[in-house]
C-alpha positions as CSV (number, residue, x, y, z in Angstrom):
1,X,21.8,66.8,30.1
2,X,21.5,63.8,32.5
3,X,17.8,64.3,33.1
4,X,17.4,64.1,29.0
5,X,19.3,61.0,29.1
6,X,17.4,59.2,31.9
7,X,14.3,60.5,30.3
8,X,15.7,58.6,26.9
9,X,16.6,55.7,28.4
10,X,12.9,55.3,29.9
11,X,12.1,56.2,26.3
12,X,14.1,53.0,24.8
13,X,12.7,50.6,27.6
14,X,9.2,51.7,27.2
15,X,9.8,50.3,23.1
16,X,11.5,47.4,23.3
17,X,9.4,44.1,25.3
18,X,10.9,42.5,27.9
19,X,11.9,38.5,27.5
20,X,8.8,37.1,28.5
21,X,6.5,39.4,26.2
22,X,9.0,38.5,23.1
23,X,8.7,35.1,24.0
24,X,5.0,35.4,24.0
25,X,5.1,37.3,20.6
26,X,7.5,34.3,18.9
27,X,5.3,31.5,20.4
28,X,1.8,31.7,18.1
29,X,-0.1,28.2,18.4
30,X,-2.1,29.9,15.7
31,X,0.5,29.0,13.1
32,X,0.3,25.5,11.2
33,X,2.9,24.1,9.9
34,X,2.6,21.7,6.7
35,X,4.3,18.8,5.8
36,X,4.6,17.6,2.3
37,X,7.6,14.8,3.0
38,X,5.3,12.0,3.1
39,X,5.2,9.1,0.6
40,X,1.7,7.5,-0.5
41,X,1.6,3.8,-2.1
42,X,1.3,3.0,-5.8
43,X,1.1,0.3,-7.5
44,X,3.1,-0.1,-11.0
45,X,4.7,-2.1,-13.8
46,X,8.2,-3.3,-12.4
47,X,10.6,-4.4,-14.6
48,X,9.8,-7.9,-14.6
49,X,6.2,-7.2,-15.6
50,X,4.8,-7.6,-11.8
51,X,2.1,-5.1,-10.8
52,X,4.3,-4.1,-7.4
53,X,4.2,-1.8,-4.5
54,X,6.2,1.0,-4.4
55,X,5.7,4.8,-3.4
56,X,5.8,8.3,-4.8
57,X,6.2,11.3,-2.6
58,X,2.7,12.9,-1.2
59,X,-0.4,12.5,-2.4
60,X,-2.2,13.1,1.3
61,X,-5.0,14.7,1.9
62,X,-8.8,14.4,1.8
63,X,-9.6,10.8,0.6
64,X,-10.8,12.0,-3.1
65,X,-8.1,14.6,-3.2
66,X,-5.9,11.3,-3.0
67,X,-7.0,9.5,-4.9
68,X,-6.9,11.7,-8.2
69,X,-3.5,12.5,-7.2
70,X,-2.8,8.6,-7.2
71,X,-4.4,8.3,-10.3
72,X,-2.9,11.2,-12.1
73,X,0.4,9.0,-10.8
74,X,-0.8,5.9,-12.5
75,X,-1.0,7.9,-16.1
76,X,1.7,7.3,-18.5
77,X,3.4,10.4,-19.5
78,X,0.9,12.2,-16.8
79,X,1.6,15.3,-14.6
80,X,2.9,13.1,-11.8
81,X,5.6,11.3,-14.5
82,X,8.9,12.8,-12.5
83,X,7.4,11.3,-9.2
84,X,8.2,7.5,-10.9
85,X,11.2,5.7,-9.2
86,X,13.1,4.3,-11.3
87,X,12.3,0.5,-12.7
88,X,9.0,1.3,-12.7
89,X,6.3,2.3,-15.2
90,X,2.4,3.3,-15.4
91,X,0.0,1.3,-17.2
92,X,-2.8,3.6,-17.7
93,X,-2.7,5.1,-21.3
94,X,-1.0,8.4,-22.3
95,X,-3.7,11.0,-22.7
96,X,-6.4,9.7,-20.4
97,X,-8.2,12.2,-18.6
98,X,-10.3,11.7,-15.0
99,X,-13.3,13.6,-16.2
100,X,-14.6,13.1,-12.6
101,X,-14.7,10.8,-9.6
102,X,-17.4,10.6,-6.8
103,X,-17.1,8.5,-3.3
104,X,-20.5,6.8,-1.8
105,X,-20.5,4.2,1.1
106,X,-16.6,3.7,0.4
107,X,-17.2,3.3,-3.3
108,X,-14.9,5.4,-5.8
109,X,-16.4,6.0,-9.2
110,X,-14.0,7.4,-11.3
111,X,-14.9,8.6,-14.9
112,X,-12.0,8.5,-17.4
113,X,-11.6,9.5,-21.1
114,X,-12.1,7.1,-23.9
115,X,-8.1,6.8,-23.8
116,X,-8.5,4.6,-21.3
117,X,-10.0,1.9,-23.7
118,X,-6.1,2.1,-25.8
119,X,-4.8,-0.5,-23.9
120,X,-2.7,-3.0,-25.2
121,X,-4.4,-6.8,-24.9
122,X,-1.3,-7.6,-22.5
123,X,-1.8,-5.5,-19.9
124,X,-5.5,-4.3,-19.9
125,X,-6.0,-6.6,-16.6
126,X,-3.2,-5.7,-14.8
127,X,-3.8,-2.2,-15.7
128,X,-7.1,-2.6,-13.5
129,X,-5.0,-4.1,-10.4
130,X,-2.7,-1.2,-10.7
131,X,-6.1,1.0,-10.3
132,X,-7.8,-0.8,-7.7
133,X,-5.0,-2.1,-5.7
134,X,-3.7,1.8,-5.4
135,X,-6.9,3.0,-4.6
136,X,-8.2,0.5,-2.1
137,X,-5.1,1.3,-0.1
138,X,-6.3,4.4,1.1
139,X,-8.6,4.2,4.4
140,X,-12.1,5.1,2.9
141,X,-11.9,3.5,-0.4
142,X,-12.9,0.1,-0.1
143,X,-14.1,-0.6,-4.0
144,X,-13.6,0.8,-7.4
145,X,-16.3,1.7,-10.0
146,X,-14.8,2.6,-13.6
147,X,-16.4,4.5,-15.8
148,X,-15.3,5.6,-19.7
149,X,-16.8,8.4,-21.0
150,X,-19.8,8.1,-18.5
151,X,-20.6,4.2,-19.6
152,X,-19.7,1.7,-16.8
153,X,-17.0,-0.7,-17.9
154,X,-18.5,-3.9,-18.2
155,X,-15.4,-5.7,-19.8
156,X,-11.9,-5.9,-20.6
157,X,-11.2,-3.5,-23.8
158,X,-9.6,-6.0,-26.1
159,X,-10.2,-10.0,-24.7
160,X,-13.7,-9.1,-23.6
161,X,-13.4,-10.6,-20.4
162,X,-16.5,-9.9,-18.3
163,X,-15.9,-7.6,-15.5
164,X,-18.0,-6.5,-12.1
165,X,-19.5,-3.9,-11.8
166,X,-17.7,-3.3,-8.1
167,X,-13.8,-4.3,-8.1
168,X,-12.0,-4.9,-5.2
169,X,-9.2,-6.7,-3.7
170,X,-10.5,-9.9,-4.4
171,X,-10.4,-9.0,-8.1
172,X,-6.5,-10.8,-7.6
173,X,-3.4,-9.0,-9.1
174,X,-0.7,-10.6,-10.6
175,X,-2.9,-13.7,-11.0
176,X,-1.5,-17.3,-11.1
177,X,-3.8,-20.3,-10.9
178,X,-2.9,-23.6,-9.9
179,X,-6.3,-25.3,-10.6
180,X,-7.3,-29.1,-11.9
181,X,-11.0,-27.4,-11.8
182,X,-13.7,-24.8,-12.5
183,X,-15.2,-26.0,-9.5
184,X,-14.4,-25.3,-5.6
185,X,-11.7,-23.0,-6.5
186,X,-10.5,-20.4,-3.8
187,X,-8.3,-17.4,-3.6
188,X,-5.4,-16.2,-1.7
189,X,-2.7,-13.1,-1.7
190,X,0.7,-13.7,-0.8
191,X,3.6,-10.8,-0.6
192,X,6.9,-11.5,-1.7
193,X,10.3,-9.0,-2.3
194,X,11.4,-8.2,-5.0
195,X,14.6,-5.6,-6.1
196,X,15.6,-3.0,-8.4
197,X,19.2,-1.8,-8.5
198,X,19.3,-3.4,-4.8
199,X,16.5,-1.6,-3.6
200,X,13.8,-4.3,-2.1
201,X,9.9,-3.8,-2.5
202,X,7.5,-5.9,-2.1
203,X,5.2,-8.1,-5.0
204,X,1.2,-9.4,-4.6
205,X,0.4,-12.9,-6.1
206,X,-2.9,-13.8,-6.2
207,X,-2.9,-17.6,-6.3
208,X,-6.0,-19.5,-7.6
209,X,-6.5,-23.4,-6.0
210,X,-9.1,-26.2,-5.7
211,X,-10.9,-26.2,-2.4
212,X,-7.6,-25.3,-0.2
213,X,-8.5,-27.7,3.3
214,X,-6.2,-25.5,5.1
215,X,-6.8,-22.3,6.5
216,X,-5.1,-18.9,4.7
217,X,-2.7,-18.0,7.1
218,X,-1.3,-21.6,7.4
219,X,-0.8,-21.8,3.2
220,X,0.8,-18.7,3.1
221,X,3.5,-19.4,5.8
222,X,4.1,-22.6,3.6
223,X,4.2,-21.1,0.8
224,X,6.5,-18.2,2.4
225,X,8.8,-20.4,3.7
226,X,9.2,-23.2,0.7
227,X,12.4,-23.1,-1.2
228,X,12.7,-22.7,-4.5
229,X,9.6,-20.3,-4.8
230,X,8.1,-20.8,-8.0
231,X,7.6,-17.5,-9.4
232,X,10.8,-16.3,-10.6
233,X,12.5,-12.9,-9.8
234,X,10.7,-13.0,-6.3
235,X,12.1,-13.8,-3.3
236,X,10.8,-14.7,0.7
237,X,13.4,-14.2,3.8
238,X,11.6,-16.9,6.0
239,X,13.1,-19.9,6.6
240,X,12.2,-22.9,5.2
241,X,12.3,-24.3,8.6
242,X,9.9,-22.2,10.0
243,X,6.7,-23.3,10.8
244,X,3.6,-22.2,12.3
245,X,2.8,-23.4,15.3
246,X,-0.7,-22.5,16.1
247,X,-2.7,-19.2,15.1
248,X,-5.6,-17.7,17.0
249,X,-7.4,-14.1,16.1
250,X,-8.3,-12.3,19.2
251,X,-11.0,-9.7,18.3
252,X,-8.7,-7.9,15.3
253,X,-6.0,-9.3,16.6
254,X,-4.2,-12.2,14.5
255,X,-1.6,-13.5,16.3
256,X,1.2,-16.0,15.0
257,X,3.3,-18.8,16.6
258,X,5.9,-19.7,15.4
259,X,9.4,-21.7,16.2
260,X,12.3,-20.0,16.8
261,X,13.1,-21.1,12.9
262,X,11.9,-17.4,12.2
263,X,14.1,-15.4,14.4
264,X,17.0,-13.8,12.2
265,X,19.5,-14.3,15.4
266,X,18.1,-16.5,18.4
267,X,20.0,-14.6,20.4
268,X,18.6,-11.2,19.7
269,X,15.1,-12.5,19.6
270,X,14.8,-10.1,15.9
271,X,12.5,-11.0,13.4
272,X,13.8,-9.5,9.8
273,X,12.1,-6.7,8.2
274,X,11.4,-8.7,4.8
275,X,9.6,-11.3,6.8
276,X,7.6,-8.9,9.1
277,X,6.1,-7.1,6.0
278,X,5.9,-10.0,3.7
279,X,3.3,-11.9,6.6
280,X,1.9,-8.7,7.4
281,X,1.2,-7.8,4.0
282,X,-0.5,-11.4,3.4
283,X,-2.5,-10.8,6.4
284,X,-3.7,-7.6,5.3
285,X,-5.3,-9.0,2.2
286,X,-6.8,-11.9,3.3
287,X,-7.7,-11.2,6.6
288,X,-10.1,-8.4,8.8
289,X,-8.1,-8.0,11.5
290,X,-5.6,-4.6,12.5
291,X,-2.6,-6.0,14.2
292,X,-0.8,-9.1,13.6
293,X,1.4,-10.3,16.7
294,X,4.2,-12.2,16.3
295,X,5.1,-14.9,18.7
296,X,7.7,-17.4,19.3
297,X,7.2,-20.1,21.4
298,X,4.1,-19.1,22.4
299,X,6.3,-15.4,23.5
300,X,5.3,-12.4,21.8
301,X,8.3,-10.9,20.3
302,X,6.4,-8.1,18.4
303,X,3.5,-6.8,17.2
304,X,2.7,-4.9,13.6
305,X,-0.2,-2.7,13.1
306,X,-2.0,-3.2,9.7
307,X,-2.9,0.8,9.5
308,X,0.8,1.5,9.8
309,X,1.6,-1.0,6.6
310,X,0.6,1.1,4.2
């Protein structure tokens, strides 16, 4: 009887692994794991009629698998419609269909249904922002080429307005222009917040001028930091007693000084988020550079990469 029981026990061990060889069998670096918590940036109708940046949740992935999932996002009434926060709406028609999209040398050219053409006079520009401002915000993507029903759209639906056949960020979105002129005029984007039931995002302005003798950066920090802002609903956290010092870009480096006017406590040397993202923003649109570096008094009190503002 004890030798069967010795010989059972040798039995049981033989079976079961010891701690190392379970540990072994638990740890596969063969697995992949898959995260689908990420957000992607859209831009939509917000409730003051802006074309604004908000996000939807995924959307990631190869850069044409993204952008038809952006698009299908950009549909009203489309299969991404539950992904919509809330004061927000799409401005491409109900119905459209992408037919089919293609990407060559970082140029999208998206085929849609003749639905797309059903688009009331009011917003058939802005409609186009919300397009190309989406789509240019993923990395490979750095122009648009629209199609309807396989013919090239050459203008605006309803106004006739003639269009490029390429559009891109300089296309302008939310446009305002502040022009005596035809002549000399120049371009640049500025960021500003905006909020829906207290939650902040943030709004592009494109603003039209004659011949600006000053350089971008410096007229948007003026115009970030004057007080009352003239577009209504929109809002800028930077002081109107900030000021630029001096600006220099290193390589694709822009880098910023400033007084300590833009510090949100002097004695925490913190610059708010509002203001970080509304320059960085700016930056990112009119500017080829990857990182902007804040500095105060010729200190650098921190630095923002561009590929991380989405």
């Amino acid at each position: 009887m004890i030798a069967t029981l010795a010989l059972f026990s040798l039995f049981l061990l033989y079976l079961i692994p010891d701690n190392q060889e379970l540990e072994y069998t638990l740890s596969n670096d063969d697995i992949e794991y898959e995260y689908t918590n990420s957000d992607s940036v859209v831009y939509l109708l917000d409730s003051n009629d802006y074309v604004a940046r908000t996000f939807i949740p995924g959307g990631k992935g190869e850069i044409q698998e993204q952008a038809k999932y952006l698009l299908e996002s950009l549909i009203i009434d489309g299969p991404k419609n539950n992904s919509i926060p809330n004061g927000f709406r799409q401005l491409i028609p109900a119905g459209t269909e992408i037919k089919d999209l293609s990407l060559e040398n970082k140029v999208l050219t998206i085929n849609f249904s003749k639905e797309l053409l059903d688009i009331n006079e009011k917003y058939e520009e802005k409609m186009l922002e919300s397009i190309v401002y989406t789509l240019t915000n993923i990395e490979g993507i750095d122009s648009v080429v629209i199609k309807v029903e396989g013919e090239a759209l050459k203008e605006l639906p309803n106004s006739k307005k003639q269009l490029p056949t390429s559009l891109d960020r300089s296309y302008g979105i939310n446009k305002y222009y502040d022009i005596s002129s035809v002549n000399n005029v120049d371009s640049y984007t500025v960021y500003y917040v905006s909020s829906y039931n207290d939650n902040e995002y943030y709004v592009p302005v494109t603003k039209y001028i004659n011949n600006a003798d000053n350089d971008k950066v410096k007229i948007i920090i003026d115009e970030l930091s004057s007080s009352p802002i003239h577009e209504t609903n929109l809002m800028s956290f930077l002081s109107a007693n900030a000021s630029l010092i001096n600006y220099e870009q290193d390589g694709d480096i822009l880098k910023l000084n400033f007084n300590d006017a833009i510090l949100e406590n002097k004695s925490s040397n913190k610059i708010l988020e509002e203001v970080i993202y509304t320059i960085s923003l700016s930056v990112k649109d009119n500017y080829d550079v990857e990182e902007v570096s804040f500095l105060v008094n010729d200190k650098e009190i921190y630095k923002n990469s561009l590929k991380s503002v989405e």
